[in-house]
mmCIF file of C-alpha atoms and ligand atoms in Angstrom:
data_model
loop_
_atom_site.group_PDB
_atom_site.id
_atom_site.type_symbol
_atom_site.label_atom_id
_atom_site.label_comp_id
_atom_site.label_asym_id
_atom_site.label_seq_id
_atom_site.Cartn_x
_atom_site.Cartn_y
_atom_site.Cartn_z
ATOM 1 C CA MET A 258 -171.091 48.251 295.258
ATOM 2 C CA GLN A 259 -172.338 51.301 297.151
ATOM 3 C CA ASP A 260 -174.112 54.186 295.368
ATOM 4 C CA LYS A 261 -172.256 57.044 297.042
ATOM 5 C CA PRO A 262 -168.874 58.052 295.584
ATOM 6 C CA VAL A 263 -165.855 57.077 297.669
ATOM 7 C CA ALA A 264 -162.719 59.145 298.334
ATOM 8 C CA LEU A 265 -159.423 58.017 299.823
ATOM 9 C CA VAL A 266 -157.200 60.659 301.404
ATOM 10 C CA THR A 267 -153.725 59.488 302.416
ATOM 11 C CA GLY A 268 -152.243 60.914 305.622
ATOM 12 C CA ALA A 269 -155.696 62.103 306.688
ATOM 13 C CA ASN A 270 -155.347 61.607 310.440
ATOM 14 C CA LYS A 271 -154.227 65.234 310.923
ATOM 15 C CA GLY A 272 -153.294 68.484 309.223
ATOM 16 C CA ILE A 273 -154.392 69.363 305.706
ATOM 17 C CA GLY A 274 -155.364 65.754 304.913
ATOM 18 C CA LEU A 275 -157.873 65.663 307.776
ATOM 19 C CA GLN A 276 -159.429 68.928 306.561
ATOM 20 C CA ILE A 277 -159.639 67.587 302.984
ATOM 21 C CA ALA A 278 -161.397 64.499 304.399
ATOM 22 C CA LYS A 279 -163.846 66.703 306.341
ATOM 23 C CA ASP A 280 -164.643 68.798 303.260
ATOM 24 C CA LEU A 281 -165.155 65.772 300.988
ATOM 25 C CA ALA A 282 -167.436 64.148 303.593
ATOM 26 C CA ALA A 283 -169.391 67.431 303.775
ATOM 27 C CA HIS A 284 -169.895 67.130 299.999
ATOM 28 C CA GLY A 285 -171.564 63.743 300.560
ATOM 29 C CA LEU A 286 -168.714 61.411 299.693
ATOM 30 C CA THR A 287 -167.816 58.377 301.757
ATOM 31 C CA VAL A 288 -164.308 59.235 302.943
ATOM 32 C CA LEU A 289 -161.581 56.771 303.796
ATOM 33 C CA VAL A 290 -159.255 58.369 306.317
ATOM 34 C CA GLY A 291 -155.883 56.930 305.346
ATOM 35 C CA SER A 292 -153.602 56.666 308.357
ATOM 36 C CA ARG A 293 -150.436 54.675 308.903
ATOM 37 C CA ASN A 294 -151.511 54.281 312.527
ATOM 38 C CA PHE A 295 -155.033 52.817 312.483
ATOM 39 C CA ALA A 296 -155.953 54.091 315.974
ATOM 40 C CA ARG A 297 -155.014 57.664 314.999
ATOM 41 C CA GLY A 298 -157.154 57.261 311.869
ATOM 42 C CA GLN A 299 -160.092 56.088 313.954
ATOM 43 C CA GLU A 300 -159.777 59.081 316.288
ATOM 44 C CA ALA A 301 -159.626 61.445 313.301
ATOM 45 C CA ALA A 302 -162.601 59.788 311.578
ATOM 46 C CA LYS A 303 -164.700 60.438 314.709
ATOM 47 C CA THR A 304 -164.153 64.204 314.264
ATOM 48 C CA ILE A 305 -165.622 64.154 310.749
ATOM 49 C CA ASP A 306 -169.326 64.844 310.134
ATOM 50 C CA GLY A 307 -170.638 62.422 307.547
ATOM 51 C CA ASP A 308 -169.520 58.997 306.376
ATOM 52 C CA ALA A 309 -165.827 58.707 307.317
ATOM 53 C CA ARG A 310 -163.978 55.465 307.999
ATOM 54 C CA ALA A 311 -160.392 54.863 309.051
ATOM 55 C CA LEU A 312 -158.204 52.862 306.678
ATOM 56 C CA GLN A 313 -154.745 51.638 307.703
ATOM 57 C CA LEU A 314 -152.386 52.843 304.989
ATOM 58 C CA ASP A 315 -148.642 53.398 305.178
ATOM 59 C CA VAL A 316 -147.672 54.736 301.764
ATOM 60 C CA THR A 317 -144.147 53.323 302.137
ATOM 61 C CA ASP A 318 -145.353 49.774 302.866
ATOM 62 C CA GLN A 319 -146.407 47.731 299.836
ATOM 63 C CA ALA A 320 -148.275 45.161 301.978
ATOM 64 C CA SER A 321 -150.268 47.933 303.686
ATOM 65 C CA ILE A 322 -151.089 49.507 300.298
ATOM 66 C CA ALA A 323 -152.237 46.171 298.813
ATOM 67 C CA ALA A 324 -154.349 45.405 301.895
ATOM 68 C CA ALA A 325 -155.978 48.857 301.704
ATOM 69 C CA ALA A 326 -156.856 48.394 298.007
ATOM 70 C CA ALA A 327 -158.310 44.933 298.728
ATOM 71 C CA ARG A 328 -160.354 46.307 301.624
ATOM 72 C CA ILE A 329 -161.799 49.095 299.467
ATOM 73 C CA ARG A 330 -162.765 46.603 296.754
ATOM 74 C CA ASN A 331 -164.298 44.110 299.198
ATOM 75 C CA GLU A 332 -166.097 46.543 301.489
ATOM 76 C CA LEU A 333 -167.122 49.373 299.156
ATOM 77 C CA GLY A 334 -166.557 48.085 295.620
ATOM 78 C CA ARG A 335 -165.624 51.508 294.254
ATOM 79 C CA LEU A 336 -163.141 54.387 294.471
ATOM 80 C CA ASP A 337 -163.845 57.729 292.795
ATOM 81 C CA VAL A 338 -161.293 60.110 294.314
ATOM 82 C CA LEU A 339 -157.697 59.575 295.409
ATOM 83 C CA VAL A 340 -155.959 62.419 297.222
ATOM 84 C CA ASN A 341 -152.250 61.683 297.618
ATOM 85 C CA ASN A 342 -151.696 63.966 300.594
ATOM 86 C CA ALA A 343 -149.326 62.066 302.926
ATOM 87 C CA GLY A 344 -145.972 63.801 303.098
ATOM 88 C CA ILE A 345 -142.957 64.515 305.280
ATOM 89 C CA SER A 346 -140.575 67.461 305.167
ATOM 90 C CA HIS A 347 -137.495 65.852 306.738
ATOM 91 C CA ALA A 348 -136.298 62.605 308.226
ATOM 92 C CA GLY A 349 -133.293 63.738 310.210
ATOM 93 C CA GLU A 350 -132.471 63.876 313.884
ATOM 94 C CA PRO A 351 -135.270 65.457 315.942
ATOM 95 C CA GLY A 352 -134.555 68.621 317.919
ATOM 96 C CA ARG A 353 -132.375 70.321 315.291
ATOM 97 C CA SER A 354 -132.626 74.106 315.081
ATOM 98 C CA LEU A 355 -133.978 75.653 311.869
ATOM 99 C CA GLU A 356 -130.466 76.826 310.996
ATOM 100 C CA GLU A 357 -129.035 73.320 311.508
ATOM 101 C CA MET A 358 -131.791 71.859 309.327
ATOM 102 C CA ARG A 359 -131.120 74.400 306.559
ATOM 103 C CA LYS A 360 -127.395 73.670 306.605
ATOM 104 C CA SER A 361 -127.902 69.915 306.646
ATOM 105 C CA ARG A 362 -130.143 70.073 303.557
ATOM 106 C CA ARG A 363 -127.562 71.704 301.275
ATOM 107 C CA PRO A 364 -127.096 69.465 298.227
ATOM 108 C CA SER A 365 -123.365 69.148 298.948
ATOM 109 C CA VAL A 366 -123.897 67.650 302.411
ATOM 110 C CA ALA A 367 -127.485 66.326 302.525
ATOM 111 C CA SER A 368 -127.696 62.846 304.004
ATOM 112 C CA LEU A 369 -128.687 60.346 301.316
ATOM 113 C CA ASP A 370 -130.570 58.417 303.997
ATOM 114 C CA GLU A 371 -132.712 61.495 304.639
ATOM 115 C CA VAL A 372 -133.210 62.165 300.916
ATOM 116 C CA ARG A 373 -134.284 58.539 300.413
ATOM 117 C CA ALA A 374 -136.675 58.596 303.392
ATOM 118 C CA VAL A 375 -138.399 61.799 302.233
ATOM 119 C CA TRP A 376 -138.631 60.648 298.608
ATOM 120 C CA GLU A 377 -139.910 57.229 299.771
ATOM 121 C CA THR A 378 -143.011 58.947 301.210
ATOM 122 C CA ASN A 379 -143.466 61.984 298.957
ATOM 123 C CA VAL A 380 -142.557 60.405 295.621
ATOM 124 C CA PHE A 381 -142.403 56.592 295.564
ATOM 125 C CA GLY A 382 -145.366 56.377 297.969
ATOM 126 C CA VAL A 383 -147.518 58.319 295.509
ATOM 127 C CA ILE A 384 -146.547 56.053 292.606
ATOM 128 C CA ALA A 385 -147.204 52.925 294.694
ATOM 129 C CA VAL A 386 -150.593 54.052 296.043
ATOM 130 C CA THR A 387 -151.750 55.342 292.650
ATOM 131 C CA GLN A 388 -150.756 52.104 290.914
ATOM 132 C CA ALA A 389 -152.606 50.038 293.538
ATOM 133 C CA MET A 390 -155.783 52.159 293.368
ATOM 134 C CA LEU A 391 -155.912 52.581 289.582
ATOM 135 C CA PRO A 392 -157.872 49.378 288.862
ATOM 136 C CA LEU A 393 -160.674 50.729 291.108
ATOM 137 C CA LEU A 394 -160.353 54.297 289.768
ATOM 138 C CA ARG A 395 -160.583 53.050 286.170
ATOM 139 C CA GLU A 396 -163.944 51.411 286.998
ATOM 140 C CA ALA A 397 -165.371 54.667 288.434
ATOM 141 C CA PRO A 398 -167.466 56.829 286.078
ATOM 142 C CA ALA A 399 -165.268 59.938 286.487
ATOM 143 C CA ALA A 400 -162.367 59.429 288.849
ATOM 144 C CA ARG A 401 -160.111 62.215 290.104
ATOM 145 C CA ILE A 402 -156.540 62.002 291.403
ATOM 146 C CA VAL A 403 -155.139 64.969 293.327
ATOM 147 C CA ASN A 404 -151.495 65.090 294.341
ATOM 148 C CA VAL A 405 -150.790 67.500 297.186
ATOM 149 C CA SER A 406 -147.623 69.194 295.976
ATOM 150 C CA SER A 407 -146.018 72.523 296.778
ATOM 151 C CA SER A 408 -144.823 75.621 294.967
ATOM 152 C CA VAL A 409 -141.465 74.985 296.643
ATOM 153 C CA GLY A 410 -141.110 72.250 294.004
ATOM 154 C CA SER A 411 -141.620 74.640 291.069
ATOM 155 C CA LEU A 412 -138.432 74.692 288.972
ATOM 156 C CA THR A 413 -139.588 77.817 287.142
ATOM 157 C CA LEU A 414 -140.133 79.811 290.342
ATOM 158 C CA ASN A 415 -137.031 78.542 292.145
ATOM 159 C CA ALA A 416 -134.728 79.217 289.203
ATOM 160 C CA ARG A 417 -135.409 82.954 289.638
ATOM 161 C CA PRO A 418 -132.727 84.484 291.906
ATOM 162 C CA THR A 419 -135.319 86.955 293.223
ATOM 163 C CA HIS A 420 -137.733 84.225 294.321
ATOM 164 C CA PRO A 421 -137.924 84.165 298.161
ATOM 165 C CA TYR A 422 -137.395 80.381 298.329
ATOM 166 C CA HIS A 423 -134.537 80.386 295.762
ATOM 167 C CA PRO A 424 -131.787 80.039 298.421
ATOM 168 C CA MET A 425 -133.662 77.189 300.149
ATOM 169 C CA PHE A 426 -134.157 74.903 297.127
ATOM 170 C CA SER A 427 -132.798 71.565 298.283
ATOM 171 C CA VAL A 428 -132.551 67.944 297.237
ATOM 172 C CA VAL A 429 -134.585 66.811 300.271
ATOM 173 C CA TYR A 430 -138.145 68.229 300.400
ATOM 174 C CA PRO A 431 -138.411 70.784 297.515
ATOM 175 C CA ALA A 432 -136.937 68.414 294.917
ATOM 176 C CA SER A 433 -139.287 65.655 296.142
ATOM 177 C CA LYS A 434 -142.205 67.932 295.204
ATOM 178 C CA THR A 435 -140.579 68.647 291.809
ATOM 179 C CA ALA A 436 -140.483 64.873 291.267
ATOM 180 C CA LEU A 437 -144.105 64.613 292.426
ATOM 181 C CA ASN A 438 -145.060 67.185 289.793
ATOM 182 C CA ALA A 439 -143.300 65.105 287.130
ATOM 183 C CA ILE A 440 -145.170 62.022 288.308
ATOM 184 C CA THR A 441 -148.460 63.926 288.153
ATOM 185 C CA LEU A 442 -147.761 64.761 284.515
ATOM 186 C CA ALA A 443 -146.702 61.199 283.688
ATOM 187 C CA PHE A 444 -149.960 59.730 285.079
ATOM 188 C CA THR A 445 -151.949 62.489 283.319
ATOM 189 C CA ILE A 446 -150.435 61.555 279.990
ATOM 190 C CA GLU A 447 -151.072 57.825 280.407
ATOM 191 C CA LEU A 448 -154.656 58.454 281.530
ATOM 192 C CA GLU A 449 -155.629 61.273 279.147
ATOM 193 C CA SER A 450 -157.821 58.985 277.023
ATOM 194 C CA THR A 451 -159.793 57.924 280.126
ATOM 195 C CA ASN A 452 -162.321 59.719 282.381
ATOM 196 C CA ILE A 453 -159.655 60.093 285.080
ATOM 197 C CA LYS A 454 -158.336 63.597 285.701
ATOM 198 C CA VAL A 455 -154.986 64.013 287.454
ATOM 199 C CA ASN A 456 -153.901 67.334 288.961
ATOM 200 C CA ALA A 457 -151.412 68.708 291.471
ATOM 201 C CA ALA A 458 -152.367 71.283 294.109
ATOM 202 C CA CYS A 459 -150.301 73.526 296.353
ATOM 203 C CA PRO A 460 -152.109 74.193 299.638
ATOM 204 C CA GLY A 461 -149.863 77.153 300.520
ATOM 205 C CA HIS A 462 -147.713 77.684 303.603
ATOM 206 C CA THR A 463 -149.977 76.303 306.318
ATOM 207 C CA ALA A 464 -149.696 75.875 310.087
ATOM 208 C CA THR A 465 -149.293 72.112 310.591
ATOM 209 C CA ASP A 466 -146.928 69.640 312.258
ATOM 210 C CA LEU A 467 -144.929 69.576 309.008
ATOM 211 C CA ASN A 468 -143.440 73.001 309.767
ATOM 212 C CA ASN A 469 -143.943 73.261 313.546
ATOM 213 C CA PHE A 470 -147.110 75.244 312.862
ATOM 214 C CA ALA A 471 -145.125 78.105 311.301
ATOM 215 C CA GLY A 472 -147.255 78.648 308.183
ATOM 216 C CA PRO A 473 -149.659 81.618 308.050
ATOM 217 C CA ARG A 474 -152.515 79.713 306.363
ATOM 218 C CA THR A 475 -155.185 77.644 308.104
ATOM 219 C CA VAL A 476 -155.943 74.046 307.166
ATOM 220 C CA GLU A 477 -159.386 75.238 306.031
ATOM 221 C CA GLN A 478 -157.735 77.538 303.470
ATOM 222 C CA ALA A 479 -155.165 74.900 302.530
ATOM 223 C CA ALA A 480 -157.784 72.257 301.753
ATOM 224 C CA ARG A 481 -159.708 74.418 299.275
ATOM 225 C CA GLU A 482 -157.634 73.812 296.130
ATOM 226 C CA PRO A 483 -157.152 70.039 296.631
ATOM 227 C CA VAL A 484 -160.911 69.709 297.319
ATOM 228 C CA ARG A 485 -161.813 71.764 294.240
ATOM 229 C CA LEU A 486 -159.672 69.482 292.083
ATOM 230 C CA ALA A 487 -161.111 66.354 293.749
ATOM 231 C CA LEU A 488 -164.633 67.465 292.814
ATOM 232 C CA LEU A 489 -163.939 68.667 289.237
ATOM 233 C CA GLY A 490 -166.801 68.239 286.794
ATOM 234 C CA PRO A 491 -166.496 66.653 283.347
ATOM 235 C CA ASP A 492 -165.243 69.905 281.773
ATOM 236 C CA GLY A 493 -162.522 70.361 284.380
ATOM 237 C CA PRO A 494 -158.855 70.264 283.431
ATOM 238 C CA THR A 495 -156.294 67.493 283.775
ATOM 239 C CA GLY A 496 -152.531 67.823 284.057
ATOM 240 C CA THR A 497 -152.500 71.124 285.947
ATOM 241 C CA PHE A 498 -150.506 72.500 288.884
ATOM 242 C CA SER A 499 -152.291 75.219 290.829
ATOM 243 C CA ASN A 500 -153.021 76.903 294.117
ATOM 244 C CA GLU A 501 -156.085 78.797 295.282
ATOM 245 C CA ASP A 502 -155.040 81.829 293.204
ATOM 246 C CA GLY A 503 -154.724 79.930 289.926
ATOM 247 C CA PRO A 504 -152.146 78.079 287.808
ATOM 248 C CA LEU A 505 -148.560 77.669 289.065
ATOM 249 C CA PRO A 506 -145.546 77.230 286.804
ATOM 250 C CA TRP A 507 -144.123 73.663 286.871
HETATM 251 P P1 NAP B 629 -148.828 67.024 308.649
HETATM 252 O O1 NAP B 629 -149.804 67.693 309.554
HETATM 253 O O2 NAP B 629 -147.491 66.657 309.182
HETATM 254 O O3 NAP B 629 -149.552 65.745 308.031
HETATM 255 C C1 NAP B 629 -148.861 64.807 307.245
HETATM 256 C C2 NAP B 629 -149.686 63.558 307.168
HETATM 257 O O4 NAP B 629 -148.962 62.594 306.371
HETATM 258 C C3 NAP B 629 -149.905 62.903 308.548
HETATM 259 O O5 NAP B 629 -151.185 62.345 308.605
HETATM 260 C C4 NAP B 629 -148.846 61.813 308.568
HETATM 261 O O6 NAP B 629 -149.157 60.724 309.414
HETATM 262 C C5 NAP B 629 -148.923 61.388 307.101
HETATM 263 N N1 NAP B 629 -147.813 60.512 306.715
HETATM 264 C C6 NAP B 629 -146.482 60.749 306.785
HETATM 265 N N2 NAP B 629 -145.799 59.668 306.371
HETATM 266 C C7 NAP B 629 -146.736 58.739 306.011
HETATM 267 C C8 NAP B 629 -146.677 57.426 305.510
HETATM 268 N N3 NAP B 629 -145.511 56.812 305.276
HETATM 269 N N4 NAP B 629 -147.840 56.782 305.240
HETATM 270 C C9 NAP B 629 -149.031 57.388 305.455
HETATM 271 N N5 NAP B 629 -149.154 58.605 305.968
HETATM 272 C C10 NAP B 629 -148.013 59.284 306.234
HETATM 273 O O7 NAP B 629 -148.509 67.911 307.371
HETATM 274 P P2 NAP B 629 -149.438 68.721 306.333
HETATM 275 O O8 NAP B 629 -148.903 70.074 306.270
HETATM 276 O O9 NAP B 629 -150.879 68.518 306.626
HETATM 277 O O10 NAP B 629 -149.025 67.996 304.981
HETATM 278 C C11 NAP B 629 -149.950 67.433 304.070
HETATM 279 C C12 NAP B 629 -149.406 67.579 302.664
HETATM 280 O O11 NAP B 629 -149.366 68.963 302.314
HETATM 281 C C13 NAP B 629 -147.975 67.056 302.484
HETATM 282 O O12 NAP B 629 -147.872 66.364 301.258
HETATM 283 C C14 NAP B 629 -147.154 68.320 302.439
HETATM 284 O O13 NAP B 629 -145.947 68.155 301.729
HETATM 285 C C15 NAP B 629 -148.114 69.257 301.734
HETATM 286 N N6 NAP B 629 -147.815 70.681 301.894
HETATM 287 C C16 NAP B 629 -147.855 71.241 303.131
HETATM 288 C C17 NAP B 629 -147.561 72.595 303.258
HETATM 289 C C18 NAP B 629 -147.595 73.280 304.610
HETATM 290 O O14 NAP B 629 -147.195 74.451 304.680
HETATM 291 N N7 NAP B 629 -148.063 72.627 305.672
HETATM 292 C C19 NAP B 629 -147.242 73.373 302.134
HETATM 293 C C20 NAP B 629 -147.227 72.761 300.895
HETATM 294 C C21 NAP B 629 -147.515 71.407 300.790
HETATM 295 P P3 NAP B 629 -148.580 60.607 310.935
HETATM 296 O O15 NAP B 629 -149.522 61.394 311.804
HETATM 297 O O16 NAP B 629 -148.620 59.138 311.175
HETATM 298 O O17 NAP B 629 -147.196 61.178 310.925
#
C-alpha cells in the first residue's frame, strides 16, 4: 500500500473534473483521472502537475467499474477520496437549438430514453461507483466522498415561482441532480458512524462542454467547493449541500 493518499475523480478527462484532479494533485494526492475513454484520460493526466494516472472508468458500465476498483486495490492498495463528477446534461439528438431542447425536456413530452440515459450517468452511475469503491474507502483512515451536484436540483429553490430556474425545472437533468442529492443523504446516513464524510457540491454555472461553454464561471472557480469538501479535516461536516458561498437548500 502506498503512503500518499489517493483520490479518484470520475469524468476527469476535461471540464470541472480535470480541474478538480489538478487541484487535488497540487495538494499532494495521487490522482486517478477517471475517463471512459482511456486515451483521453492519458492525455488529460499529462497536463496535471504531480502524480496523476489515467484510469478507464465508464460509470454506466458495471464491468468497467469493477475493473477500476480491482486496479486501484492491486496497484495502489488504498482510496481516500472519491469525487463523483462525471455527468451529462442531455442525451438527445445533437444539433438541436436551445429552444428545441427546452421544449423537448418538458415533463409532458420528455423522451423516457433521454431521461433514462441522463439518470444512468448522473444517478445510477454514482450509486454503482460508490458501492464499488466503498470497501477501499472504508479501509482509509478518513475517506471523503464528494458528489458534484447542482443548485438546479434544489427542490426548495425551484419551488419558488420567483427563482430564475423555476420555469426550466425538468425531469431530465435538474431532477437527476435532485435524485443525486437524495443519494448523497442516503450514503451519509449509512456511513455516519464511520470516518467517511459524504457531501454534495454545486460548482456553479461554468463554461464547459456540458453547456456549450455558456456558463460565466471558470473551471478554476468551479473546482473550489468540490476540492474543499474532498480535503475536509476531521471536524468537517457530512451530509451537506453547498456552493462556494455556503450552504444550499436541498
Ligand atoms: P463536461 O466538461 O462535459 O465534463 C463531463 C465529464 O463527464 C467528461 O469527462 C465526460 O467524459 C464525463 N462523462 C460523461 N459520461 C460519462 C460516463 N458514462 N462515464 C464516465 N465519464 C463520463 O462537463 P462539466 O461541466 O465539467 O461537468 C462536471 C460535473 O459538474 C457534472 O456532474 C455536471 O452535472 C456538474 N455541473 C456542471 C455545471 C456547469 O455549469 N458546467 C453546473 C453544475 C453542475 P467524455 O469526455 O468521455 O464525454
